[in-house]
Coordinates of C-alpha atoms in Angstrom, one line a residue:
M7 CA 3.8 15.9 19.8
G8 CA 2.2 17.4 16.7
E9 CA -0.7 15.5 15.1
Y10 CA -1.0 14.5 11.5
V11 CA -2.3 17.1 9.0
A12 CA -3.5 15.6 5.7
P13 CA -1.7 17.2 2.7
L14 CA -5.0 18.0 1.0
K15 CA -3.6 20.5 -1.5
D16 CA -1.1 18.0 -2.8
M17 CA -3.7 15.2 -2.9
R18 CA -6.0 17.4 -5.0
F19 CA -3.2 18.4 -7.3
V20 CA -2.4 14.7 -8.1
L21 CA -6.1 13.8 -8.5
N22 CA -6.7 16.7 -10.9
N23 CA -3.4 16.6 -12.9
I24 CA -1.8 13.2 -12.8
V25 CA -5.1 11.4 -12.3
D26 CA -7.9 12.5 -14.6
L27 CA -10.6 12.9 -12.0
E28 CA -12.8 14.8 -14.3
G29 CA -12.5 12.0 -16.9
L30 CA -13.4 9.4 -14.2
S31 CA -16.5 11.4 -13.3
Q32 CA -17.7 11.1 -16.9
I33 CA -17.9 7.3 -16.5
D34 CA -21.4 6.3 -15.4
T35 CA -20.1 4.3 -12.4
F36 CA -18.4 7.5 -11.0
S37 CA -20.8 10.2 -12.2
H38 CA -21.2 11.4 -8.6
A39 CA -17.4 11.8 -8.2
E40 CA -17.4 15.5 -9.2
S41 CA -14.7 17.7 -7.9
D42 CA -16.8 19.4 -5.2
V43 CA -18.0 16.1 -3.9
V44 CA -14.5 14.7 -3.8
D45 CA -13.2 17.8 -2.0
A46 CA -15.9 17.4 0.7
V47 CA -15.0 13.7 1.1
L48 CA -11.3 14.6 1.5
E49 CA -12.0 17.4 4.0
E50 CA -14.1 15.1 6.2
A51 CA -11.5 12.3 6.0
A52 CA -8.9 14.8 7.0
K53 CA -10.9 15.8 10.1
L54 CA -11.3 12.1 11.3
S55 CA -7.7 11.2 10.6
G56 CA -6.3 14.3 12.3
N57 CA -8.7 14.7 15.2
V58 CA -9.6 11.1 16.1
L59 CA -7.1 8.6 14.7
S60 CA -3.8 10.5 15.0
P61 CA -4.1 11.2 18.8
L62 CA -4.4 7.5 19.5
N63 CA -1.3 6.5 17.5
W64 CA 1.3 7.0 20.2
S65 CA -0.9 6.0 23.1
G66 CA -1.9 2.8 21.3
D67 CA 1.7 2.0 20.6
Q68 CA 2.6 2.3 24.3
E69 CA -0.4 0.5 25.6
K70 CA -0.4 -2.3 23.0
T71 CA -3.1 -4.9 22.3
S72 CA -3.4 -7.8 24.8
V73 CA -5.0 -11.2 24.9
K74 CA -6.3 -13.3 27.8
D75 CA -8.3 -16.6 27.5
G76 CA -8.7 -15.9 23.8
V77 CA -10.2 -12.5 24.3
V78 CA -8.3 -9.6 22.7
T79 CA -8.4 -6.1 24.3
S80 CA -7.5 -3.1 22.2
P81 CA -5.9 0.1 23.6
A82 CA -8.1 2.8 25.2
G83 CA -10.1 4.8 22.7
W84 CA -9.7 2.2 19.9
R85 CA -13.3 1.0 19.9
D86 CA -14.9 4.4 19.9
A87 CA -12.6 5.5 17.1
Y88 CA -13.6 2.4 15.0
Q89 CA -17.3 3.2 15.6
Q90 CA -16.8 6.7 14.4
F91 CA -15.0 5.3 11.4
A92 CA -17.7 2.9 10.5
E93 CA -20.6 5.3 11.2
G94 CA -19.0 7.8 8.8
G95 CA -19.3 5.2 6.0
W96 CA -15.5 5.2 5.5
N97 CA -15.2 1.4 5.4
G98 CA -17.1 1.1 2.2
I99 CA -16.2 4.4 0.4
S100 CA -15.2 2.6 -2.8
A101 CA -17.6 -0.4 -2.6
P102 CA -20.5 -0.5 -5.1
E103 CA -23.5 1.4 -4.2
E104 CA -25.7 -1.7 -4.6
F105 CA -24.1 -3.1 -1.5
G106 CA -24.4 0.1 0.5
G107 CA -21.0 1.5 -0.5
G108 CA -20.0 5.0 -1.6
G109 CA -19.0 4.0 -5.1
M110 CA -16.1 6.3 -5.2
P111 CA -13.2 5.7 -7.6
Q112 CA -10.2 3.9 -6.1
A113 CA -8.1 6.9 -7.0
V114 CA -10.1 8.9 -4.5
S115 CA -10.5 6.1 -1.8
L116 CA -6.7 5.7 -1.9
A117 CA -6.3 9.3 -0.7
T118 CA -8.5 8.4 2.3
V119 CA -6.5 5.2 2.9
E120 CA -3.4 7.3 2.9
M121 CA -4.9 9.5 5.6
W122 CA -5.9 6.7 7.8
N123 CA -2.5 5.1 7.6
S124 CA -0.6 8.3 8.1
A125 CA -2.7 9.1 11.2
N126 CA -2.6 5.6 12.7
L127 CA -1.2 2.7 10.7
A128 CA -1.9 0.1 13.4
F129 CA -5.6 1.1 13.3
A130 CA -5.9 1.3 9.5
L131 CA -4.8 -2.3 9.0
C132 CA -8.2 -3.5 10.1
P133 CA -10.3 -1.8 7.4
L134 CA -7.6 -2.4 4.8
L135 CA -8.2 -6.2 5.1
T136 CA -11.9 -5.8 5.1
Q137 CA -11.9 -3.9 1.9
G138 CA -9.9 -6.7 0.3
A139 CA -12.4 -9.3 1.4
I140 CA -15.2 -7.2 0.0
E141 CA -13.4 -7.3 -3.4
S142 CA -13.0 -11.0 -3.2
L143 CA -16.7 -11.6 -2.3
I144 CA -17.9 -9.4 -5.1
A145 CA -15.7 -11.2 -7.6
H146 CA -16.1 -14.8 -6.5
G147 CA -19.0 -15.1 -4.0
T148 CA -22.4 -16.7 -4.8
E149 CA -25.5 -14.5 -4.7
E150 CA -26.4 -16.0 -1.4
Q151 CA -22.9 -15.3 0.0
K152 CA -23.0 -11.7 -1.2
N153 CA -26.4 -11.2 0.3
K154 CA -25.4 -12.7 3.6
Y155 CA -22.0 -11.0 4.2
L156 CA -21.4 -8.0 2.0
E157 CA -23.6 -5.3 3.4
K158 CA -22.3 -5.7 7.0
L159 CA -18.7 -5.8 5.7
V160 CA -19.3 -2.7 3.6
T161 CA -20.8 -0.8 6.6
G162 CA -17.9 -1.9 8.8
E163 CA -20.3 -3.6 11.3
W164 CA -18.2 -6.7 10.6
T165 CA -14.6 -6.9 9.7
A166 CA -12.6 -9.5 7.7
T167 CA -9.2 -11.2 7.6
M168 CA -7.0 -13.0 5.2
N169 CA -5.7 -16.4 6.4
L170 CA -2.8 -17.7 4.3
T171 CA 0.3 -18.2 6.3
E172 CA 1.3 -21.3 8.4
S173 CA 4.3 -21.6 10.5
H174 CA 6.1 -24.2 8.4
A175 CA 5.2 -22.6 5.0
G176 CA 5.9 -18.9 5.2
S177 CA 5.5 -17.4 1.7
D178 CA 5.2 -20.9 0.2
V179 CA 1.5 -20.9 0.3
G180 CA 1.4 -24.2 -1.6
A181 CA 2.8 -26.0 1.4
L182 CA -0.2 -25.3 3.7
R183 CA -1.7 -28.1 5.7
T184 CA -5.0 -26.7 6.9
K185 CA -7.8 -29.1 6.0
A186 CA -11.4 -28.8 4.8
E187 CA -13.7 -31.8 5.0
P188 CA -17.1 -31.8 3.3
A189 CA -20.2 -32.0 5.6
E190 CA -23.6 -33.4 4.6
D191 CA -25.3 -30.0 4.6
G192 CA -22.9 -28.6 1.9
S193 CA -20.7 -26.7 4.4
W194 CA -17.2 -27.8 5.3
R195 CA -15.3 -28.5 8.5
I196 CA -12.1 -26.6 8.8
S197 CA -9.1 -27.7 10.9
G198 CA -5.6 -26.2 11.2
Q199 CA -3.7 -23.3 12.4
K200 CA -2.7 -20.0 10.8
I201 CA -0.2 -17.4 11.9
F202 CA 0.3 -13.7 11.3
I203 CA -3.4 -13.0 11.1
T204 CA -3.9 -9.3 11.3
Y205 CA -6.9 -8.4 13.4
G206 CA -7.7 -12.1 13.7
E207 CA -9.5 -11.4 16.9
H208 CA -10.7 -8.2 18.4
E209 CA -13.7 -6.5 20.0
L210 CA -14.1 -3.6 17.6
A211 CA -16.9 -5.1 15.6
E212 CA -19.6 -7.7 16.3
N213 CA -18.4 -10.3 13.9
I214 CA -15.2 -11.2 12.0
I215 CA -15.4 -13.0 8.6
H216 CA -12.2 -15.0 8.1
L217 CA -11.2 -16.0 4.6
V218 CA -9.2 -19.2 5.1
L219 CA -7.1 -21.1 2.6
A220 CA -7.3 -24.9 3.1
R221 CA -7.0 -28.2 1.3
T222 CA -10.0 -30.5 0.4
P223 CA -9.6 -34.3 0.3
G224 CA -7.7 -35.6 -2.8
S225 CA -6.7 -32.1 -3.9
P226 CA -3.6 -31.7 -6.1
A227 CA -0.3 -30.8 -4.5
G228 CA 0.9 -27.2 -4.3
T229 CA -1.1 -24.1 -5.0
K230 CA -3.3 -25.9 -7.6
G231 CA -5.0 -27.8 -4.7
I232 CA -6.0 -24.9 -2.5
S233 CA -9.5 -23.7 -1.9
L234 CA -10.9 -20.7 -0.1
F235 CA -13.5 -20.7 2.7
I236 CA -15.6 -18.2 4.5
V237 CA -15.2 -18.9 8.2
P238 CA -17.2 -16.5 10.4
K239 CA -16.4 -16.0 14.0
Y240 CA -20.1 -16.1 14.7
L241 CA -22.3 -18.1 12.3
V242 CA -24.8 -16.0 10.4
N243 CA -28.4 -17.1 10.3
D244 CA -30.5 -16.9 7.1
D245 CA -32.2 -13.7 8.3
G246 CA -28.7 -12.0 8.8
S247 CA -28.7 -12.3 12.6
L248 CA -25.8 -13.8 14.5
G249 CA -25.9 -17.4 15.6
E250 CA -23.5 -19.5 17.6
R251 CA -19.8 -18.9 18.1
N252 CA -17.8 -20.9 15.6
D253 CA -15.1 -23.4 16.6
L254 CA -12.2 -21.1 16.2
Q255 CA -10.0 -19.1 18.6
C256 CA -7.1 -16.8 19.0
V257 CA -4.3 -18.9 20.6
S258 CA -1.9 -16.0 21.1
L259 CA -0.8 -12.6 19.8
E260 CA 2.7 -12.0 18.3
E261 CA 5.2 -9.7 20.0
K262 CA 6.3 -7.4 17.2
I263 CA 8.8 -4.7 16.4
G264 CA 6.1 -2.2 15.6
I265 CA 2.3 -1.9 15.0
H266 CA 1.9 -2.8 18.7
A267 CA -1.8 -1.8 18.8
S268 CA -2.7 -4.1 15.9
P269 CA -3.5 -7.6 17.0
T270 CA -1.4 -10.1 15.0
A271 CA -3.0 -13.4 15.9
V272 CA -2.2 -17.1 15.8
M273 CA -5.6 -18.6 14.9
S274 CA -6.6 -22.2 15.5
Y275 CA -9.6 -23.7 13.6
G276 CA -11.5 -26.8 14.6
D277 CA -9.9 -27.7 17.9
N278 CA -13.2 -29.3 18.9
G279 CA -14.0 -30.7 15.4
G280 CA -16.8 -28.3 14.6
C281 CA -15.3 -25.3 12.7
I282 CA -17.8 -24.5 9.9
G283 CA -16.7 -22.9 6.7
Y284 CA -18.3 -22.2 3.3
L285 CA -16.5 -22.7 0.0
I286 CA -16.1 -19.6 -2.1
G287 CA -15.1 -19.6 -5.8
G288 CA -15.1 -23.3 -6.4
E289 CA -12.9 -26.1 -5.2
N290 CA -9.2 -25.8 -5.9
N291 CA -9.7 -22.3 -7.1
G292 CA -8.6 -20.7 -3.8
M293 CA -5.5 -18.9 -5.1
A294 CA -7.4 -17.1 -7.8
C295 CA -9.9 -15.9 -5.2
M296 CA -7.2 -15.0 -2.8
F297 CA -5.3 -13.0 -5.3
T298 CA -8.3 -10.8 -5.9
M299 CA -8.0 -9.9 -2.2
M300 CA -4.2 -9.8 -2.3
N301 CA -3.9 -7.5 -5.3
N302 CA -6.2 -5.1 -3.5
A303 CA -4.1 -5.4 -0.4
R304 CA -0.8 -4.9 -2.3
L305 CA -1.9 -1.5 -3.5
G306 CA -3.2 -0.8 -0.1
V307 CA 0.1 -1.7 1.5
G308 CA 2.0 0.4 -1.0
T309 CA -0.2 3.3 0.2
Q310 CA 0.8 2.5 3.7
G311 CA 4.5 3.0 2.7
L312 CA 3.6 6.4 1.3
A313 CA 1.5 7.2 4.3
I314 CA 4.2 6.3 6.9
A315 CA 6.8 8.3 5.0
E316 CA 4.5 11.3 4.9
R317 CA 3.9 11.1 8.6
A318 CA 7.6 10.8 9.3
Y319 CA 8.3 13.7 7.0
Q320 CA 5.8 15.9 8.8
K321 CA 7.5 15.0 12.1
A322 CA 11.0 15.7 10.7
V323 CA 10.0 19.1 9.3
E324 CA 8.4 20.1 12.6
Y325 CA 11.6 19.2 14.4
A326 CA 13.9 20.8 11.9
L327 CA 12.1 24.1 12.2
E328 CA 12.2 24.1 16.0
R329 CA 15.6 22.5 16.8
R330 CA 18.4 25.1 17.0
Q331 CA 21.9 23.8 16.7
G332 CA 25.1 25.2 15.2
R333 CA 25.7 28.2 12.9
A334 CA 24.3 28.1 9.4
V335 CA 25.5 30.4 6.6
G336 CA 24.4 33.9 7.4
T337 CA 23.7 33.3 11.1
P338 CA 25.1 36.0 13.4
K339 CA 27.9 35.1 15.7
G340 CA 26.9 33.7 19.0
E341 CA 23.5 32.5 17.7
S342 CA 22.5 29.0 16.7
A343 CA 20.2 28.4 13.7
P344 CA 17.2 26.1 13.2
I345 CA 18.7 22.9 11.7
V346 CA 16.4 23.3 8.7
R347 CA 19.0 25.9 7.5
H348 CA 21.8 23.4 7.3
A349 CA 22.4 22.1 3.8
D350 CA 22.6 18.4 4.8
V351 CA 19.3 18.6 6.7
R352 CA 17.7 20.3 3.8
R353 CA 19.1 17.6 1.5
M354 CA 17.4 14.9 3.7
L355 CA 14.1 16.8 3.8
M356 CA 14.0 17.3 0.0
T357 CA 14.9 13.7 -0.5
M358 CA 11.9 12.8 1.6
K359 CA 9.6 15.3 0.0
S360 CA 10.4 14.5 -3.6
Q361 CA 10.1 10.8 -3.2
I362 CA 6.8 11.1 -1.2
E363 CA 5.3 13.2 -4.0
A364 CA 6.5 10.7 -6.6
M365 CA 4.9 7.8 -4.7
R366 CA 1.7 9.6 -4.3
C367 CA 1.5 10.2 -8.1
L368 CA 2.3 6.5 -8.8
I369 CA -0.2 5.1 -6.3
Y370 CA -3.1 7.3 -7.3
L371 CA -2.4 6.6 -11.0
N372 CA -2.4 2.9 -10.2
G373 CA -5.9 3.4 -8.6
E374 CA -7.1 5.3 -11.7
S375 CA -5.9 2.5 -13.9
L376 CA -8.0 0.0 -11.9
D377 CA -11.0 2.4 -12.1
K378 CA -10.8 2.6 -15.8
G379 CA -9.9 -1.1 -16.3
H380 CA -13.1 -2.2 -14.5
N381 CA -15.5 0.6 -15.5
H382 CA -14.6 2.4 -18.7
P383 CA -17.2 1.8 -21.5
D384 CA -14.6 1.3 -24.2
P385 CA -13.1 -2.3 -24.2
A386 CA -9.8 -1.2 -25.6
T387 CA -9.4 1.5 -23.0
R388 CA -10.4 -1.1 -20.3
Q389 CA -7.7 -3.5 -21.5
S390 CA -5.0 -0.9 -21.7
A391 CA -5.8 0.4 -18.2
L392 CA -5.8 -3.1 -16.7
D393 CA -2.5 -3.8 -18.4
L394 CA -1.0 -0.6 -16.8
A395 CA -2.5 -1.5 -13.4
E396 CA -0.9 -4.9 -13.6
L397 CA 2.5 -3.3 -14.3
L398 CA 2.2 -0.6 -11.7
T399 CA 1.0 -2.7 -8.8
P400 CA 4.4 -4.4 -7.9
L401 CA 6.1 -1.0 -8.3
S402 CA 3.5 0.7 -6.0
K403 CA 3.8 -2.1 -3.4
A404 CA 7.6 -2.7 -3.4
W405 CA 9.0 0.8 -4.1
S406 CA 6.7 2.6 -1.8
T407 CA 7.2 0.3 1.2
D408 CA 11.0 0.2 0.7
L409 CA 10.9 4.0 0.7
G410 CA 8.6 4.0 3.7
V411 CA 11.4 2.3 5.7
E412 CA 14.2 4.4 4.2
L413 CA 12.4 7.7 4.7
S414 CA 11.3 6.9 8.2
S415 CA 14.9 6.2 9.0
T416 CA 15.8 9.5 7.4
A417 CA 13.4 11.2 9.7
V418 CA 15.1 9.6 12.7
Q419 CA 18.4 10.8 11.4
I420 CA 17.1 14.4 11.1
H421 CA 16.3 14.2 14.8
G422 CA 19.8 13.2 15.6
G423 CA 20.3 11.6 19.0
M424 CA 16.8 12.5 20.0
G425 CA 15.5 10.4 17.1
F426 CA 16.7 7.3 19.0
I427 CA 14.7 8.3 22.1
E428 CA 11.2 6.9 22.1
E429 CA 9.6 10.0 23.7
T430 CA 10.0 12.0 20.4
G431 CA 7.7 9.6 18.7
V432 CA 9.6 9.4 15.4
G433 CA 11.0 6.0 16.2
Q434 CA 7.5 4.6 16.1
F435 CA 7.1 5.4 12.4
Y436 CA 10.4 3.6 11.7
R437 CA 9.3 0.6 13.7
D438 CA 5.9 0.5 12.2
S439 CA 7.2 0.8 8.7
R440 CA 9.4 -2.3 8.8
I441 CA 6.6 -4.8 8.3
L442 CA 5.4 -3.2 5.1
P443 CA 8.1 -4.6 2.7
I444 CA 7.2 -8.1 4.1
Y445 CA 3.4 -7.8 3.9
E446 CA 1.4 -9.4 1.0
G447 CA 4.3 -11.1 -0.7
T448 CA 7.8 -9.8 0.3
N449 CA 9.3 -7.2 -2.0
G450 CA 11.6 -9.8 -3.5
I451 CA 8.4 -11.6 -4.6
Q452 CA 7.1 -8.4 -6.1
A453 CA 10.3 -8.0 -8.1
L454 CA 10.0 -11.6 -9.3
D455 CA 6.4 -11.0 -10.3
L456 CA 7.6 -7.9 -12.3
V457 CA 10.3 -9.7 -14.2
G458 CA 8.6 -13.1 -14.4
R459 CA 5.0 -12.2 -15.3
K460 CA 4.6 -8.5 -15.9
L461 CA 7.4 -8.1 -18.5
A462 CA 5.8 -11.0 -20.4
L463 CA 2.2 -9.6 -20.1
R464 CA 0.6 -9.5 -23.6
G465 CA 3.9 -10.1 -25.3
G466 CA 5.6 -7.2 -23.5
E467 CA 3.2 -4.6 -25.0
P468 CA 2.4 -2.8 -21.8
V469 CA 6.1 -2.4 -20.9
R470 CA 7.0 -1.2 -24.4
N471 CA 4.1 1.3 -24.4
L472 CA 5.1 2.8 -21.1
L473 CA 8.8 3.1 -22.1
S474 CA 7.8 4.8 -25.3
E475 CA 5.4 7.1 -23.5
M476 CA 8.0 8.2 -21.0
A477 CA 10.7 8.7 -23.7
H478 CA 8.3 10.7 -25.9
Y479 CA 7.3 12.9 -23.0
A480 CA 11.0 13.7 -22.1
E481 CA 11.5 14.8 -25.7
E482 CA 8.3 16.9 -25.8
M483 CA 9.0 18.8 -22.6
R484 CA 12.2 20.3 -24.0
G485 CA 11.8 24.0 -24.7
N486 CA 12.8 27.4 -23.4
D487 CA 12.5 26.7 -19.7
E488 CA 16.0 25.5 -18.5
G489 CA 14.5 24.0 -15.3
L490 CA 12.2 21.8 -17.3
N491 CA 15.0 21.0 -19.8
G492 CA 17.1 19.7 -16.9
I493 CA 14.2 17.4 -15.9
A494 CA 13.9 16.2 -19.5
R495 CA 17.6 15.4 -19.8
Q496 CA 17.6 13.3 -16.7
L497 CA 14.4 11.6 -17.5
D498 CA 15.6 10.7 -21.0
A499 CA 18.8 9.2 -19.5
A500 CA 16.8 7.2 -17.0
V501 CA 14.4 5.8 -19.6
T502 CA 17.4 4.9 -21.8
A503 CA 19.0 2.9 -18.9
L504 CA 15.7 1.3 -18.1
K505 CA 15.2 0.2 -21.7
D506 CA 18.7 -1.3 -21.8
A507 CA 17.9 -3.2 -18.6
T508 CA 14.6 -4.4 -20.0
D509 CA 16.2 -5.6 -23.2
W510 CA 18.7 -7.5 -21.2
M511 CA 16.0 -9.1 -19.2
Y512 CA 14.2 -10.2 -22.4
S513 CA 17.4 -11.5 -23.9
N514 CA 18.9 -13.4 -20.9
A515 CA 16.0 -14.6 -18.8
P516 CA 15.2 -17.5 -21.3
N517 CA 18.7 -18.8 -21.2
D518 CA 19.5 -18.7 -17.5
P519 CA 16.8 -19.4 -14.8
N520 CA 18.7 -17.3 -12.3
A521 CA 19.5 -14.3 -14.5
A522 CA 16.2 -12.4 -14.1
P523 CA 15.7 -13.2 -10.4
A524 CA 19.3 -12.1 -9.6
G525 CA 18.6 -8.6 -11.0
A526 CA 14.9 -8.4 -10.2
T527 CA 15.1 -6.2 -7.1
P528 CA 17.4 -3.5 -8.6
Y529 CA 15.3 -3.7 -11.8
L530 CA 12.1 -2.9 -9.9
R531 CA 13.9 0.0 -8.3
M532 CA 15.0 1.3 -11.7
F533 CA 11.5 1.0 -13.1
A534 CA 9.7 2.6 -10.2
T535 CA 12.2 5.5 -9.9
T536 CA 11.9 6.2 -13.6
V537 CA 8.1 6.2 -13.5
G538 CA 8.3 8.4 -10.4
G539 CA 10.5 10.9 -12.2
Y540 CA 8.2 10.8 -15.2
L541 CA 5.2 11.6 -13.1
L542 CA 7.0 14.4 -11.3
A543 CA 8.0 15.8 -14.7
K544 CA 4.3 15.9 -15.6
S545 CA 3.6 17.7 -12.3
A546 CA 6.2 20.3 -13.1
V547 CA 4.9 20.9 -16.6
K548 CA 1.4 21.3 -15.3
A549 CA 2.6 23.6 -12.5
R550 CA 4.4 25.8 -15.1
T551 CA 1.2 25.9 -17.3
L552 CA -0.9 27.0 -14.3
L553 CA 1.7 29.7 -13.4
D554 CA 1.8 31.0 -17.0
A555 CA -2.1 31.1 -17.0
G556 CA -1.9 33.4 -13.9
D557 CA -2.7 31.0 -11.1
S558 CA -2.1 32.9 -7.8
D559 CA -0.8 29.9 -5.8
T560 CA 2.7 30.7 -6.8
D561 CA 4.5 29.2 -3.8
F562 CA 2.8 25.9 -4.1
L563 CA 3.3 25.6 -7.9
N564 CA 6.9 26.8 -7.8
G565 CA 7.4 24.2 -5.1
K566 CA 6.1 21.5 -7.4
I567 CA 8.6 22.5 -10.1
T568 CA 11.5 22.7 -7.7
T569 CA 10.6 19.3 -6.2
A570 CA 10.6 17.7 -9.6
R571 CA 13.9 19.3 -10.4
F572 CA 15.4 18.0 -7.2
F573 CA 14.2 14.5 -7.9
A574 CA 15.6 14.7 -11.5
A575 CA 18.9 15.9 -10.3
Q576 CA 19.4 13.8 -7.1
I577 CA 17.3 10.7 -7.5
L578 CA 16.9 9.9 -11.2
P579 CA 20.7 9.5 -11.8
Q580 CA 20.6 6.5 -9.5
V581 CA 18.7 4.7 -12.3
A582 CA 21.7 4.5 -14.6
G583 CA 23.8 3.3 -11.6
L584 CA 21.5 0.3 -11.2
L585 CA 22.0 -1.0 -14.7
G586 CA 25.2 -2.8 -13.7
P587 CA 23.6 -4.8 -10.8
V588 CA 20.6 -5.7 -13.0
T589 CA 22.7 -7.1 -15.8
E590 CA 25.5 -8.7 -13.8
G591 CA 23.8 -12.0 -13.7
A592 CA 23.7 -14.6 -11.0
D593 CA 27.2 -16.1 -11.0
L594 CA 28.6 -14.0 -8.2
L595 CA 25.6 -14.7 -6.0
F596 CA 26.4 -18.4 -6.0
A597 CA 30.2 -18.2 -6.3
I598 CA 30.7 -18.9 -2.6
D599 CA 29.5 -22.3 -1.4
E600 CA 26.5 -22.0 0.9
N601 CA 28.4 -23.8 3.7
N602 CA 31.1 -21.2 3.5
L603 CA 28.9 -18.1 3.8
V604 CA 29.7 -17.9 7.5
A605 CA 33.2 -16.8 8.2
S606 CA 35.4 -19.3 10.0

């Protein structure tokens, strides 16, 4: 079974041509992120992902994580791999240097996140949540809390979790019942139970810092009455040493479709009345604090969708090159051809390749927007970048995770009957991918966020600006190159359809509360596909410029152009086809009485 190989050349191309890595390195915060430094970081990350994490992916899936008497045991090799990960400084690669982090731009750290998750998604879930907690502590923690917790979280000596979900509430966080009672010493006593807590208990690190949403006495109903608490597995003394075990435990682990090596815990707090927590961000301000962590996680989960699709693609290409079956055009009589020579298999592979490259452009650009939004010296540039990041985040999360499932399924299809047999390993990617559209707010929630909040952001200015930018680019790239002209024509048609859908949303949403939600999911698909086509168009233009300048890497650059042309010809036309579903309205969704949905 072939191991993961990081697509470093493609990653570098995106960082240097879609993302302005050189421009980021001109910002004081990222002055050390020069191209040679970034190249070295990516090379080392590729070694760890391919040599250490990837070989544990299949064995971890088969062995699974287990729990006995509240003690969770990870698969063989897991703990050593985590120690190598932490000792390499990978957990804090994008954290501020003042807290012991690497201070790298998110655009760069997302490339490493992609590698970890392609190599071993179940493993990579642990540091993904820790990084979100770091963001939340930096944004909302007191100086005392930062001093007590951040350094160990940044180094990876401790890990963190996000505790939102309760069995009766699901995505309705406002319905949670976990309680927080004030204590005389200024701390709080937490009581309640949370479900679906990723890495809620494990033995990889010496401490786990749980961030737990709970209600304080007399708090308002719904999300306005939620507060966030730091609840350590082991209490932390003033000198930073570990104290007593807190009153919390892992009750059980969920039996899941995939990510078997990742412990998804049911956590119980305060069974003995003594679970100690510490308020972060102020009372009744928990959702604002948690969204800092969740927005980080949403982009991270979108990267997981890209990553699992990349890994499934590598597996599918490997199989298609080796598996011989049937005669392809030009194959001598009596001989079978590698299935990669069959047109339909090539169609599936190109569908995977083109959408993976589009996702990578989108996600890395999303990271760059956050980098500029938080660090650029010019206020207007910061605001514009933050607006773009707000708009791109639901696209990155929902589109990429939907495609993670779809393209992993395509990889199974390329394997034919053997894809349905576990020993090939491709089925694991399909199983692992299925949680991603559910994580961090289901993709339906991402679509509602897009049409309900992001279209209205700053009076719709960010949306109008992006639509105008894409339309202008499609017009500008027309010229003497027929291949680029074809991309321009398809991009222009997609932008026109997306603009029509956007205008419909603005016109109809105020008049019918179900109008925008009914079309939200296909609208997000329209938007993300169009942006993906736009970014691949930019890739093609840059590749053509490099070829014209005499760049010797002709196969790679011509491949960039061809991939963009395929996406424009085969994927972008789907955008216009989604205009009808977006603008149909909600009447047909509710035309059948809910009691008659089941056939009699």
